[in-house]
Short mmCIF file of C-alpha atoms in Angstrom, two decimals:
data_model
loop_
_atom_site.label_atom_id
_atom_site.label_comp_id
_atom_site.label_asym_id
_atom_site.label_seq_id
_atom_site.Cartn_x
_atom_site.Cartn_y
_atom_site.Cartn_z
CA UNK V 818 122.91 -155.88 -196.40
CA UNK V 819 119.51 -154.30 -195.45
CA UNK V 820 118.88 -151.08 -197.17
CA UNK V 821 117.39 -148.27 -195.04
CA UNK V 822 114.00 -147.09 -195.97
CA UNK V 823 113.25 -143.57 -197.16
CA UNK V 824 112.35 -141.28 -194.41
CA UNK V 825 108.02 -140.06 -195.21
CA UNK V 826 107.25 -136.93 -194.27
CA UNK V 827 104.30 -136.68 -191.58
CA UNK V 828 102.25 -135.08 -193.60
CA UNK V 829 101.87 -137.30 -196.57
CA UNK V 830 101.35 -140.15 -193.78
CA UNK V 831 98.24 -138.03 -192.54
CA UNK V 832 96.59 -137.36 -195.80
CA UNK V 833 96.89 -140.95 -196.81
CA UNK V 834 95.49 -142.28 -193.91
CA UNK V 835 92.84 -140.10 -193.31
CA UNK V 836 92.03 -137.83 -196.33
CA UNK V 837 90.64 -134.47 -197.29
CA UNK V 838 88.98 -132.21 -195.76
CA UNK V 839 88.84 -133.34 -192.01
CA UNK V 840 87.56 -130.85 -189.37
CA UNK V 841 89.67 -129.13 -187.22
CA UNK V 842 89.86 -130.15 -183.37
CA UNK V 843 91.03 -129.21 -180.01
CA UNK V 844 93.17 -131.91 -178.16
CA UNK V 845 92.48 -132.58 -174.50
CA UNK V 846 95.03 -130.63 -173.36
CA UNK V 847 94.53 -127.49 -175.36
CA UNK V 848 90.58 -127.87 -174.14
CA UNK V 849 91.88 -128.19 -170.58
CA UNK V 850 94.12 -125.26 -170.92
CA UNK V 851 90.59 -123.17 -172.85
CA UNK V 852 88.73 -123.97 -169.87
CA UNK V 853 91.27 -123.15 -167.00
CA UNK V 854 91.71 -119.92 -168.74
CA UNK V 855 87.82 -118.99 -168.01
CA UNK V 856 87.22 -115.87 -165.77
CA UNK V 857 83.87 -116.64 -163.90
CA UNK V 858 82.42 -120.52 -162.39
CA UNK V 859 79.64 -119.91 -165.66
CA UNK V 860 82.02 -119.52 -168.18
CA UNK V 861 84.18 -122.49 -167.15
CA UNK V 862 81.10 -124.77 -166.58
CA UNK V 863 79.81 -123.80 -169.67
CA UNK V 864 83.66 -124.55 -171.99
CA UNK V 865 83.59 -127.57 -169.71
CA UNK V 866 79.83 -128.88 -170.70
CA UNK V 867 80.81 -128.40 -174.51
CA UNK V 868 83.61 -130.56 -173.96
CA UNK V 869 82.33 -133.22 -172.00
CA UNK V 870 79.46 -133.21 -173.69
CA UNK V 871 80.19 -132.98 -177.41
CA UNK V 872 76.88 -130.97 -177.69
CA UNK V 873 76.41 -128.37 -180.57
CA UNK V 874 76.81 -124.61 -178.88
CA UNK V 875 73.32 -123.97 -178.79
CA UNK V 876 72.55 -127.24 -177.48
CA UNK V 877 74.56 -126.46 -174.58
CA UNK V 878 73.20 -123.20 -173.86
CA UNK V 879 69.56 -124.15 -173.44
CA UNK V 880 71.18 -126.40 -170.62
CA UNK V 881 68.71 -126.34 -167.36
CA UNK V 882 68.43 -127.44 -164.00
CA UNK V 883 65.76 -129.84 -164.59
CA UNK V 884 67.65 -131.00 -167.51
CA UNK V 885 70.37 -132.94 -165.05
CA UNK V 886 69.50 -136.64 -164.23
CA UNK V 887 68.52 -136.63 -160.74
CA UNK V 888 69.75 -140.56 -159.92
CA UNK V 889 73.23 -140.60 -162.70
CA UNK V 890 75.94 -138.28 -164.44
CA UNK V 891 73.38 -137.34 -167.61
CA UNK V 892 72.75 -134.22 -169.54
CA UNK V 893 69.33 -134.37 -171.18
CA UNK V 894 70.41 -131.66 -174.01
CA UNK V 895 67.85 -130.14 -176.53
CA UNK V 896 68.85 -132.35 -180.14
CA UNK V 897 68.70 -129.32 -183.13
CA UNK V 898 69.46 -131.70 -185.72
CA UNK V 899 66.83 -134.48 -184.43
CA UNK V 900 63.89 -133.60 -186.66
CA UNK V 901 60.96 -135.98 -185.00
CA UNK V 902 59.71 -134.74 -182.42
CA UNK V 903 58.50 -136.74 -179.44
CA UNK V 904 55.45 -137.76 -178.07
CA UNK V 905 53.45 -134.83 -175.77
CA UNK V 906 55.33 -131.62 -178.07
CA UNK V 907 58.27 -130.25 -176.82
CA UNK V 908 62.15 -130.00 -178.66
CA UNK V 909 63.83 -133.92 -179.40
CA UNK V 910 66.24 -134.42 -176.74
CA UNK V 911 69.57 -136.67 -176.00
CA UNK V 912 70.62 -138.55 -173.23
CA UNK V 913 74.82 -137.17 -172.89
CA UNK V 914 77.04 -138.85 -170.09
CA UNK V 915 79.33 -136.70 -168.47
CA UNK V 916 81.39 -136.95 -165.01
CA UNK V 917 79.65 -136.94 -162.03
CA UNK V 918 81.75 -133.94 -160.76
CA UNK V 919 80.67 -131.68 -163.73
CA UNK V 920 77.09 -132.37 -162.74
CA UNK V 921 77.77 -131.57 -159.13
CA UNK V 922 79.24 -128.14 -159.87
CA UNK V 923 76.16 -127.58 -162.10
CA UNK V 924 73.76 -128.14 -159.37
CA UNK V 925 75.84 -125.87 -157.11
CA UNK V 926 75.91 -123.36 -159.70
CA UNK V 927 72.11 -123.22 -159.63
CA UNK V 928 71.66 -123.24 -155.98
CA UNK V 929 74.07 -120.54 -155.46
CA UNK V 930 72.52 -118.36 -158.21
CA UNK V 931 68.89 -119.03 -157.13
CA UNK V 932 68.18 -120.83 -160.70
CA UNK V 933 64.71 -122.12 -161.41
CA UNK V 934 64.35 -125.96 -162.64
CA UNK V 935 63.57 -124.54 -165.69
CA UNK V 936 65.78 -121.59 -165.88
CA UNK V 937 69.19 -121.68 -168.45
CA UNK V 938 71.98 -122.06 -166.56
CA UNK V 939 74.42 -119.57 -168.96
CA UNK V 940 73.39 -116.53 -169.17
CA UNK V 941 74.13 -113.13 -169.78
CA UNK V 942 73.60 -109.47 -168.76
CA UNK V 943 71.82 -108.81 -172.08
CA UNK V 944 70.12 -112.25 -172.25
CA UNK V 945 67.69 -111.29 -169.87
CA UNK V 946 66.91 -114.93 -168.32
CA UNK V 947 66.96 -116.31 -171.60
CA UNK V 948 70.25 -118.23 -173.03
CA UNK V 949 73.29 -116.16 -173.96
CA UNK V 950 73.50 -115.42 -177.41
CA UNK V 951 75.52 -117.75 -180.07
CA UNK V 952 77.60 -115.37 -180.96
CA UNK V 953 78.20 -114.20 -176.98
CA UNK V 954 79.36 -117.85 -176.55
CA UNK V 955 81.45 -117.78 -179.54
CA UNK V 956 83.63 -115.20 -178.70
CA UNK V 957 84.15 -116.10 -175.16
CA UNK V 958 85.55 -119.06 -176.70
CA UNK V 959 87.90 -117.57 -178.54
CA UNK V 960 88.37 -114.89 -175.95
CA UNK V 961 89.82 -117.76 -173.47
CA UNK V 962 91.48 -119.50 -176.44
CA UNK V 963 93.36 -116.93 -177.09
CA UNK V 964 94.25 -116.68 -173.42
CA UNK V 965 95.35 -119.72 -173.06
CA UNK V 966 98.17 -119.69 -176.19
CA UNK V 967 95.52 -122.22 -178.32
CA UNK V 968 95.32 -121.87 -182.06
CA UNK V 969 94.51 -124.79 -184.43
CA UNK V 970 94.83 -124.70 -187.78
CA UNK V 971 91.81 -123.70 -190.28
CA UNK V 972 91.00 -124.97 -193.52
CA UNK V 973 93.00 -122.15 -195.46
CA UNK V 974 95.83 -123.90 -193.12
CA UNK V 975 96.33 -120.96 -191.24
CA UNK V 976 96.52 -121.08 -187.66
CA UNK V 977 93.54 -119.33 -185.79
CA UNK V 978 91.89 -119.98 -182.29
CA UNK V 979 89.18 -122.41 -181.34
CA UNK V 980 86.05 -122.50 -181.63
CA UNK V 981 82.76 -124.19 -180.52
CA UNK V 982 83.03 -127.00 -183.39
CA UNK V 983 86.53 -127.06 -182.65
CA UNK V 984 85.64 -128.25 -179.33
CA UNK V 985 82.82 -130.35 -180.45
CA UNK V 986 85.17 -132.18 -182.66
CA UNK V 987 87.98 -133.22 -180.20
CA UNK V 988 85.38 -134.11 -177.58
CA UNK V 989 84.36 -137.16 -180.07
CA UNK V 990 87.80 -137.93 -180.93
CA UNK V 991 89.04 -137.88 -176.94
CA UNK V 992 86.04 -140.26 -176.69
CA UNK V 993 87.34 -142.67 -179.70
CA UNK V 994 90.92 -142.42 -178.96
CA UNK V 995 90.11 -143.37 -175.04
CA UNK V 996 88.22 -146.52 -176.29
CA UNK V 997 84.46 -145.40 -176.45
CA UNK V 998 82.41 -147.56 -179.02
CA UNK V 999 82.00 -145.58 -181.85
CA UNK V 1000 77.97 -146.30 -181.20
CA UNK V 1001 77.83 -144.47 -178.29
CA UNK V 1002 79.75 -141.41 -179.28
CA UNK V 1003 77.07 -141.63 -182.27
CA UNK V 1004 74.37 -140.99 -178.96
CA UNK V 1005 76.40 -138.42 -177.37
CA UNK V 1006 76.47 -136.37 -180.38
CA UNK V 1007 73.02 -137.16 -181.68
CA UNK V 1008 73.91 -138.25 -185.23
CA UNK V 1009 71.62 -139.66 -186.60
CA UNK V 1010 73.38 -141.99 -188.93
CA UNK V 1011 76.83 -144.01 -187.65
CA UNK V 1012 79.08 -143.09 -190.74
CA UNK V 1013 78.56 -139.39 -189.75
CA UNK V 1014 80.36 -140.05 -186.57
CA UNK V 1015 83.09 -142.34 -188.39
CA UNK V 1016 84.87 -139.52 -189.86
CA UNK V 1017 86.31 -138.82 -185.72
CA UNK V 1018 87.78 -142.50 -186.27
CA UNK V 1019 89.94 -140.62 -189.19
CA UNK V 1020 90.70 -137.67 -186.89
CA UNK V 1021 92.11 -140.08 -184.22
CA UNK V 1022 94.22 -142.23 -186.72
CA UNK V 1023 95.87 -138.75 -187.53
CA UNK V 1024 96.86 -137.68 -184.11
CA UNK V 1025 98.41 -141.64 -183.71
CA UNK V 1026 100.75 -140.90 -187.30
CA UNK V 1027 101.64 -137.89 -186.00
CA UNK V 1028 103.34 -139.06 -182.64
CA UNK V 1029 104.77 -141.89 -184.41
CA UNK V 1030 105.71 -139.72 -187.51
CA UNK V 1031 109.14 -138.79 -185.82
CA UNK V 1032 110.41 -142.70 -184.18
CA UNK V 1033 113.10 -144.18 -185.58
CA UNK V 1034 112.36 -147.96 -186.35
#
């Protein structure tokens, strides 16, 4: 006679497999449901950009016209955390694929708006030309978190909405979980060394426990 193993609970499986500490992260459907919850084309374009993209929030909002590829689906964003800078002057960039249709809309955006090459694409009132501020971004992503029923849970373990990490972290770990070398999710976020990135490897291996957490074997 077999005897029946003890039942774990879910959350000792998740510690043990991926430790301490982990950031927190927005799935792909809470991100989905963020961004379908945005009033205006800008504010959508600009949830959807941080997701695709996995770029840092200000990153994202120095995004310009002249800044899309012209011949492929690629964001050239401004790198913060790069610290040599290139040949000529000018702010390190990297090279961030993203869907051709997110491009498109971005290109419409600017031609509808009247955008210069070189002009930021979101903007606000108060910003006069220049980016939106951090902060302004920050709490339109809450704003449409919020709107959209998404919390996650923060380290004092309390649930509160998302944020732009939030949505930097589950970007990479949509990218792992879908297959994406863990090299070139290392380029998308500009990390400059590969076992920074390896920690979303930890994130995914979580979400996997968790859906098998509950099946009876």
């Amino acid at each position: 006679m077999s005897r029946a193993l003890a039942p774990r609970p879910a959350a000792s499986l998740v510690a043990q497999a991926a430790g301490d500490r982990l950031p927190s992260y927005v799935a792909r459907d809470q991100a989905r449901a963020i961004i379908n919850a945005a009033a205006t084309t800008s504010h959508r374009l600009l949830l959807e950009a941080l997701w695709q993209s996995g770029g840092r929030v200000t990153e994202v909002l120095r995004l310009r016209p002249c800044d899309l590829d012209p011949h492929a689906p690629i964001l050239r964003l401004v790198n913060l955390k790069q610290r040599k800078r290139p040949r000529g002057g000018g702010l390190p960039r990297k090279v961030v694929v993203v869907s051709p249709d997110l491009v498109a809309q971005l290109r419409a955006l600017a031609r509808d708006t009247g955008l210069r090459p070189t002009g930021c694409f979101f903007r606000s009132r108060k910003s006069q030309g220049q980016p939106m501020s951090y902060g302004h971004a920050w709490r339109l992503i809450r704003q449409y978190s919020i709107a959209a029923g998404v919390s996650v849970t923060g380290s004092d373990g309390d649930p509160r909405p998302a944020n732009g990490r939030d949505f930097r972290h589950g970007a990479a770990v949509n990218q792992v979980r879908q297959g994406v070398p863990l090299g070139e999710v290392q380029q998308q976020l500009g990390h400059a060394r590969i076992d920074t990135t390896t920690i979303y490897t930890k994130l995914a291996t979580r979400e996997r426990l968790a859906v098998h957490a509950g099946v009876e074997w």
